[in-house]
CSV table of C-alpha atoms in Angstrom, one decimal:
chain,number,residue,atom,x,y,z
Q,12,MET,CA,67.4,-64.2,-68.8
Q,13,MET,CA,69.3,-61.0,-69.2
Q,14,ASN,CA,66.5,-59.4,-70.6
Q,15,LEU,CA,64.4,-60.2,-67.9
Q,16,LYS,CA,66.9,-58.8,-65.2
Q,17,THR,CA,67.3,-55.5,-67.5
Q,18,ASP,CA,63.4,-55.4,-67.5
Q,19,TYR,CA,63.4,-55.5,-63.6
Q,20,LYS,CA,65.8,-53.1,-63.3
Q,21,SER,CA,64.1,-50.7,-65.6
Q,22,ILE,CA,61.0,-51.2,-63.6
Q,23,ILE,CA,62.6,-50.6,-60.1
Q,24,LYS,CA,64.3,-47.4,-61.5
Q,25,GLU,CA,61.1,-46.1,-62.9
Q,26,THR,CA,59.1,-47.1,-59.8
Q,27,SER,CA,61.6,-45.3,-57.5
Q,28,ILE,CA,61.6,-42.1,-59.5
Q,29,LEU,CA,57.7,-42.0,-59.5
Q,30,THR,CA,57.8,-42.8,-55.7
Q,31,VAL,CA,60.2,-39.9,-55.1
Q,32,ALA,CA,58.1,-37.4,-57.4
Q,33,VAL,CA,55.0,-38.4,-55.4
Q,34,ALA,CA,56.6,-37.9,-52.1
Q,35,ILE,CA,57.7,-34.2,-53.3
Q,36,ILE,CA,54.0,-33.7,-54.2
Q,37,ALA,CA,52.6,-35.0,-51.1
Q,38,ALA,CA,55.1,-32.9,-49.0
Q,39,ALA,CA,54.1,-29.8,-51.1
Q,40,VAL,CA,50.4,-30.4,-50.3
Q,41,TYR,CA,50.7,-31.3,-46.6
Q,42,PHE,CA,53.4,-28.7,-45.5
Q,43,PHE,CA,52.5,-25.9,-47.7
Q,44,LEU,CA,49.0,-26.0,-49.3
Q,45,VAL,CA,47.2,-27.4,-46.2
Q,46,PRO,CA,48.4,-24.6,-44.2
Q,47,SER,CA,47.7,-22.0,-46.3
Q,48,HIS,CA,44.0,-23.1,-47.0
Q,49,ALA,CA,44.4,-22.3,-50.6
Q,50,SER,CA,43.2,-24.4,-53.1
Q,51,VAL,CA,45.7,-24.1,-56.0
Q,52,SER,CA,45.4,-26.3,-59.2
Q,53,SER,CA,45.2,-29.8,-57.6
Q,54,ILE,CA,42.5,-32.2,-56.7
Q,55,SER,CA,44.0,-32.1,-52.9
Q,56,GLY,CA,43.2,-28.3,-53.2
Q,57,LEU,CA,39.3,-29.4,-53.8
Q,58,GLY,CA,39.9,-32.1,-51.2
Q,59,ILE,CA,40.9,-29.3,-48.7
Q,60,VAL,CA,37.7,-27.5,-49.6
Q,61,LEU,CA,35.7,-30.5,-49.2
Q,62,SER,CA,37.1,-31.6,-45.7
Q,63,ASN,CA,35.2,-28.7,-44.3
Q,64,PHE,CA,31.8,-30.3,-45.4
Q,65,ILE,CA,32.8,-34.0,-45.3
Q,66,PRO,CA,33.8,-35.9,-42.1
Q,67,LEU,CA,36.5,-37.7,-43.6
Q,68,PRO,CA,40.5,-37.2,-43.7
Q,69,LEU,CA,42.0,-35.2,-46.5
Q,70,SER,CA,43.7,-38.6,-47.5
Q,71,ALA,CA,40.4,-40.5,-47.9
Q,72,ILE,CA,38.8,-37.6,-50.0
Q,73,THR,CA,41.8,-37.5,-52.2
Q,74,MET,CA,41.8,-41.0,-52.8
Q,75,ILE,CA,37.8,-41.2,-53.6
Q,76,LEU,CA,38.1,-38.1,-55.9
Q,77,ASN,CA,41.3,-39.7,-57.9
Q,78,VAL,CA,39.5,-42.9,-58.5
Q,79,VAL,CA,36.6,-41.4,-60.5
Q,80,LEU,CA,39.2,-39.6,-62.7
Q,81,LEU,CA,41.6,-42.4,-62.8
Q,82,ILE,CA,39.2,-44.5,-64.6
Q,83,ILE,CA,38.7,-41.9,-67.3
Q,84,GLY,CA,42.6,-41.4,-67.8
Q,85,PHE,CA,43.1,-45.0,-68.1
Q,86,PHE,CA,41.1,-45.1,-71.0
Q,87,THR,CA,42.1,-41.7,-72.7
Q,88,CYS,CA,45.5,-41.5,-72.2
Q,89,GLY,CA,46.9,-45.1,-72.8
Q,90,ARG,CA,48.0,-48.1,-70.8
Q,91,GLU,CA,51.4,-46.9,-69.7
Q,92,PHE,CA,50.0,-43.6,-68.4
Q,93,GLY,CA,47.0,-45.3,-66.8
Q,94,VAL,CA,49.3,-48.0,-64.9
Q,95,LYS,CA,51.9,-45.4,-63.8
Q,96,THR,CA,48.9,-43.2,-62.6
Q,97,VAL,CA,47.0,-45.9,-60.7
Q,98,TYR,CA,50.5,-46.3,-58.8
Q,99,THR,CA,50.9,-42.7,-57.9
Q,100,SER,CA,47.4,-42.3,-57.4
Q,101,VAL,CA,47.5,-44.7,-54.5
Q,102,MET,CA,50.8,-43.4,-53.2
Q,103,LEU,CA,49.8,-40.0,-53.0
Q,104,PRO,CA,47.1,-40.5,-50.4
Q,105,LEU,CA,49.4,-42.9,-48.4
Q,106,PHE,CA,52.0,-40.4,-48.3
Q,107,LEU,CA,49.6,-37.9,-47.1
Q,108,GLY,CA,48.3,-40.4,-44.3
Q,109,VAL,CA,51.9,-40.8,-43.2
Q,110,PHE,CA,52.3,-37.1,-42.9
Q,111,GLU,CA,48.8,-36.9,-41.0
Q,112,ARG,CA,49.9,-39.4,-38.5
Q,113,ILE,CA,53.5,-38.3,-38.0
Q,114,PHE,CA,52.9,-34.6,-38.0
Q,115,SER,CA,49.3,-34.3,-36.8
Q,116,ASP,CA,49.6,-31.0,-35.2
Q,117,PHE,CA,51.8,-29.4,-38.1
Q,118,GLY,CA,51.2,-25.7,-38.6
Q,119,SER,CA,52.6,-23.3,-41.1
Q,120,MET,CA,56.3,-23.5,-41.9
Q,121,THR,CA,56.5,-19.6,-42.7
Q,122,ASN,CA,53.8,-18.3,-40.9
Q,123,SER,CA,52.6,-16.4,-43.9
Q,124,GLN,CA,49.7,-17.5,-46.3
Q,125,GLU,CA,51.5,-16.1,-49.4
Q,126,LEU,CA,54.9,-17.7,-48.6
Q,127,ASP,CA,53.0,-20.9,-48.1
Q,128,VAL,CA,51.3,-20.8,-51.5
Q,129,LEU,CA,54.7,-19.8,-53.1
Q,130,CYS,CA,56.6,-22.6,-51.7
Q,131,TYR,CA,53.9,-24.9,-52.6
Q,132,ILE,CA,54.1,-23.8,-56.3
Q,133,LEU,CA,57.9,-24.1,-56.5
Q,134,VAL,CA,57.8,-27.7,-54.8
Q,135,VAL,CA,54.9,-29.1,-56.5
Q,136,SER,CA,55.9,-28.3,-59.5
Q,137,VAL,CA,59.3,-30.2,-59.3
Q,138,GLY,CA,57.3,-33.4,-58.8
Q,139,LEU,CA,54.6,-32.8,-61.4
Q,140,SER,CA,57.5,-32.1,-63.9
Q,141,ILE,CA,59.2,-35.5,-63.0
Q,142,LEU,CA,55.9,-37.4,-63.5
Q,143,PHE,CA,54.9,-35.6,-66.7
Q,144,ASN,CA,58.1,-36.3,-68.1
Q,145,ARG,CA,57.7,-40.0,-67.2
Q,146,ASN,CA,54.4,-39.8,-69.0
Q,147,ALA,CA,52.7,-40.1,-65.5
Q,148,SER,CA,50.6,-38.0,-63.4
Q,149,SER,CA,49.6,-37.8,-59.7
Q,150,GLY,CA,46.1,-38.5,-60.6
Q,151,GLY,CA,42.9,-36.0,-60.1
Q,152,LEU,CA,43.6,-32.8,-62.1
Q,153,ASP,CA,46.8,-33.9,-63.5
Q,154,ILE,CA,44.6,-36.2,-65.5
Q,155,VAL,CA,42.3,-33.5,-66.8
Q,156,ALA,CA,45.3,-31.6,-67.8
Q,157,LYS,CA,46.9,-34.7,-69.6
Q,158,ILE,CA,43.7,-35.1,-71.7
Q,159,MET,CA,43.5,-31.5,-72.5
Q,160,ASN,CA,47.3,-31.8,-73.6
Q,161,LYS,CA,46.7,-34.8,-75.8
Q,162,TYR,CA,43.3,-33.9,-77.5
Q,163,LEU,CA,43.4,-30.0,-77.7
Q,164,HIS,CA,47.2,-29.7,-77.9
Q,165,MET,CA,47.3,-27.4,-75.1
Q,166,ASP,CA,50.9,-26.7,-73.1
Q,167,LEU,CA,50.5,-28.8,-69.8
Q,168,GLY,CA,51.1,-25.7,-67.8
Q,169,LYS,CA,48.0,-24.0,-69.4
Q,170,ALA,CA,45.8,-27.0,-69.2
Q,171,MET,CA,46.8,-27.3,-65.6
Q,172,SER,CA,46.0,-23.6,-65.0
Q,173,LEU,CA,42.6,-24.0,-66.8
Q,174,SER,CA,41.3,-27.1,-65.2
Q,175,GLY,CA,42.5,-25.8,-61.8
Q,176,MET,CA,40.8,-22.6,-62.0
Q,177,CYS,CA,37.4,-24.2,-61.1
Q,178,VAL,CA,39.0,-25.8,-58.0
Q,179,ALA,CA,40.8,-22.5,-56.9
Q,180,LEU,CA,37.3,-20.6,-57.2
Q,181,SER,CA,35.9,-23.4,-55.1
Q,182,ALA,CA,37.9,-21.9,-52.2
Q,183,ALA,CA,35.1,-19.1,-52.1
Q,184,LEU,CA,32.7,-21.5,-50.6
Q,185,VAL,CA,34.6,-21.8,-47.6
Q,186,TYR,CA,37.5,-18.9,-47.1
Q,187,ASP,CA,37.9,-15.2,-47.3
Q,188,LYS,CA,38.5,-13.2,-50.7
Q,189,LYS,CA,42.4,-13.0,-50.0
Q,190,THR,CA,42.7,-16.8,-49.8
Q,191,VAL,CA,40.3,-16.8,-53.1
Q,192,VAL,CA,42.7,-14.5,-54.8
Q,193,LEU,CA,45.7,-16.2,-53.6
Q,194,SER,CA,44.2,-19.5,-54.7
Q,195,VAL,CA,43.5,-18.3,-58.3
Q,196,LEU,CA,46.8,-16.5,-58.8
Q,197,GLY,CA,48.5,-19.5,-57.2
Q,198,THR,CA,47.0,-21.7,-59.9
Q,199,TYR,CA,47.9,-19.4,-62.7
Q,200,PHE,CA,51.4,-19.5,-61.6
Q,201,ASN,CA,51.8,-23.0,-60.9
Q,202,GLY,CA,51.0,-23.6,-64.8
Q,203,LEU,CA,53.8,-21.0,-65.6
Q,204,VAL,CA,56.3,-22.6,-63.3
Q,205,LEU,CA,55.3,-26.1,-64.4
Q,206,ASP,CA,55.7,-25.3,-68.2
Q,207,HIS,CA,59.2,-23.7,-67.3
Q,208,PHE,CA,60.2,-27.1,-65.6
Q,209,ILE,CA,58.9,-29.3,-68.2
Q,210,PHE,CA,60.2,-27.3,-71.1
Q,211,ASP,CA,63.5,-26.6,-69.8
Q,212,HIS,CA,63.9,-30.6,-69.1
Q,213,ASN,CA,63.0,-31.1,-72.8
Q,214,ILE,CA,64.9,-28.0,-74.3
Q,215,LYS,CA,67.3,-29.1,-76.9
Q,216,ARG,CA,70.0,-26.9,-79.1
Q,217,ARG,CA,70.4,-26.9,-82.9
Q,218,VAL,CA,74.0,-26.4,-83.6
Q,219,CYS,CA,75.2,-25.4,-87.0
Q,220,ILE,CA,78.9,-25.5,-87.6
Q,221,ILE,CA,81.2,-24.6,-90.5
Q,222,THR,CA,85.0,-25.9,-89.6
Q,223,LYS,CA,88.1,-26.8,-91.4
Q,224,LYS,CA,88.1,-30.1,-89.3
Q,225,GLU,CA,84.9,-31.3,-90.7
Q,226,GLU,CA,85.7,-35.1,-90.7
Q,227,GLU,CA,87.2,-34.8,-87.3
Q,228,LEU,CA,83.8,-33.0,-86.0
Q,229,ARG,CA,81.7,-35.7,-87.8
Q,230,GLN,CA,83.4,-38.5,-85.8
Q,231,PHE,CA,83.0,-36.6,-82.6
Q,232,ILE,CA,79.4,-36.1,-82.9
Q,233,ILE,CA,78.7,-39.8,-83.9
Q,234,HIS,CA,81.2,-41.5,-81.7
Q,235,ASP,CA,81.6,-39.3,-78.7
Q,236,LEU,CA,78.2,-37.6,-78.3
Q,237,HIS,CA,76.4,-40.8,-79.8
Q,238,SER,CA,74.3,-38.2,-81.7
Q,239,GLY,CA,73.5,-37.9,-85.4
Q,240,ALA,CA,74.1,-35.0,-87.7
Q,241,THR,CA,73.2,-33.5,-91.2
Q,242,ILE,CA,75.6,-32.2,-93.6
Q,243,TYR,CA,74.6,-29.4,-96.2
Q,244,GLU,CA,76.6,-27.7,-98.8
Q,245,SER,CA,76.8,-23.8,-98.2
Q,246,ILE,CA,78.4,-21.0,-100.1
Q,247,GLY,CA,80.2,-18.1,-98.7
Q,248,ALA,CA,78.7,-14.9,-100.0
Q,249,TYR,CA,82.0,-12.8,-99.9
Q,250,ASN,CA,84.4,-15.1,-101.8
Q,251,MET,CA,81.7,-17.7,-103.3
Q,252,GLU,CA,83.6,-20.7,-101.6
Q,253,LYS,CA,82.1,-23.9,-101.0
Q,254,ARG,CA,82.1,-25.4,-97.5
Q,255,ASN,CA,80.0,-28.0,-95.7
Q,256,GLU,CA,77.8,-27.0,-92.6
Q,257,ILE,CA,77.1,-29.8,-90.1
Q,258,ILE,CA,74.0,-29.4,-88.1
Q,259,THR,CA,73.4,-31.5,-85.1
Q,260,ILE,CA,70.7,-31.5,-82.3
Q,261,VAL,CA,72.0,-31.7,-78.6
Q,262,ASP,CA,70.8,-31.6,-75.2
Q,263,LYS,CA,72.4,-29.4,-72.6
Q,264,GLY,CA,75.1,-31.8,-71.4
Q,265,GLU,CA,76.0,-32.5,-75.3
Q,266,TYR,CA,76.0,-29.0,-76.0
Q,267,GLN,CA,78.4,-28.3,-73.3
Q,268,LYS,CA,81.0,-31.1,-74.5
Q,269,LEU,CA,80.3,-30.1,-78.2
Q,270,MET,CA,81.4,-26.5,-77.5
Q,271,ASN,CA,84.5,-27.5,-75.0
Q,272,TYR,CA,85.7,-29.8,-78.2
Q,273,MET,CA,85.3,-26.8,-80.6
Q,274,ASN,CA,87.0,-24.4,-78.6
Q,275,ARG,CA,90.0,-26.7,-78.3
Q,276,GLU,CA,90.2,-28.1,-81.9
Q,277,ASP,CA,89.1,-25.1,-83.7
Q,278,PRO,CA,88.3,-22.0,-81.8
Q,279,LYS,CA,87.8,-19.9,-85.1
Q,280,ALA,CA,85.0,-22.1,-86.6
Q,281,PHE,CA,81.8,-20.2,-87.4
Q,282,ILE,CA,79.1,-21.6,-84.9
Q,283,THR,CA,75.4,-20.7,-84.8
Q,284,VAL,CA,72.8,-22.0,-82.0
Q,285,TYR,CA,69.2,-22.1,-81.9
Q,286,THR,CA,66.7,-23.3,-79.2
Q,287,VAL,CA,64.6,-26.2,-79.9
Q,288,SER,CA,61.8,-27.0,-77.6
Q,289,ASP,CA,59.5,-28.8,-80.4
Q,290,MET,CA,60.8,-31.7,-82.4
Q,291,ARG,CA,58.8,-34.1,-84.7
Q,292,TYR,CA,59.2,-36.8,-87.0
Q,293,GLN,CA,56.9,-37.2,-90.0
Q,294,PRO,CA,57.0,-40.8,-91.4
Q,295,LYS,CA,56.8,-41.6,-94.9
Q,296,ARG,CA,53.6,-42.7,-96.2
């Protein structure tokens, strides 16, 4: 019974996070991408172009395009990714439909095409990074990017830029050269910003410490940080003295706690720090 309650809580929490992320993406599309007329790295951008030829609202076009790619993503990226993306793919056009009804005569917030594209890139990258970090996507080109990331081992940002470039170039069918250039540049920078948000979220630090309070530090890492550590024997080159070096991998919050602890307990400890963005465990065979 307790496990069932815990599962319900985790499902509600996960659904809430996905809903907020989709709302952010939908707001970026409707309030910034639509007024700019640019076609930046999203199926919604392609929908904006197609809305000039197809007598359907943007929300309906987005839904149709998403369904096709959704079927592909469900079978190529796993059940969890598929289920979450089904939910976000349904919610995105719903949010767009709500915005269309409430803000039917909405124009540009910035009165500048360039600023609209810039705002879109910054806002949508927040939403997309949340989804990708939860093993989900907003559907459409995100699914294409996820497939490229999984099978071609490309960074998600680069995959988004590459898959979105064709969509960006489709703006040439409808808009002027300036809009096409903005679409292409926006697609490229959207990939860069997305990678920044994703890797900044996942980034960890490898901290190597030589201290006289070795046992106290080991206890602090295990019981206070709830992290692991590895201990190596090291030999100082100056006096050939043997000391133990403690190495641990921590996130941003844990790193701050660890540094505060060391400054308080042993300010003279020897500490080196390395940035770690890719950690893999290879099981024994």
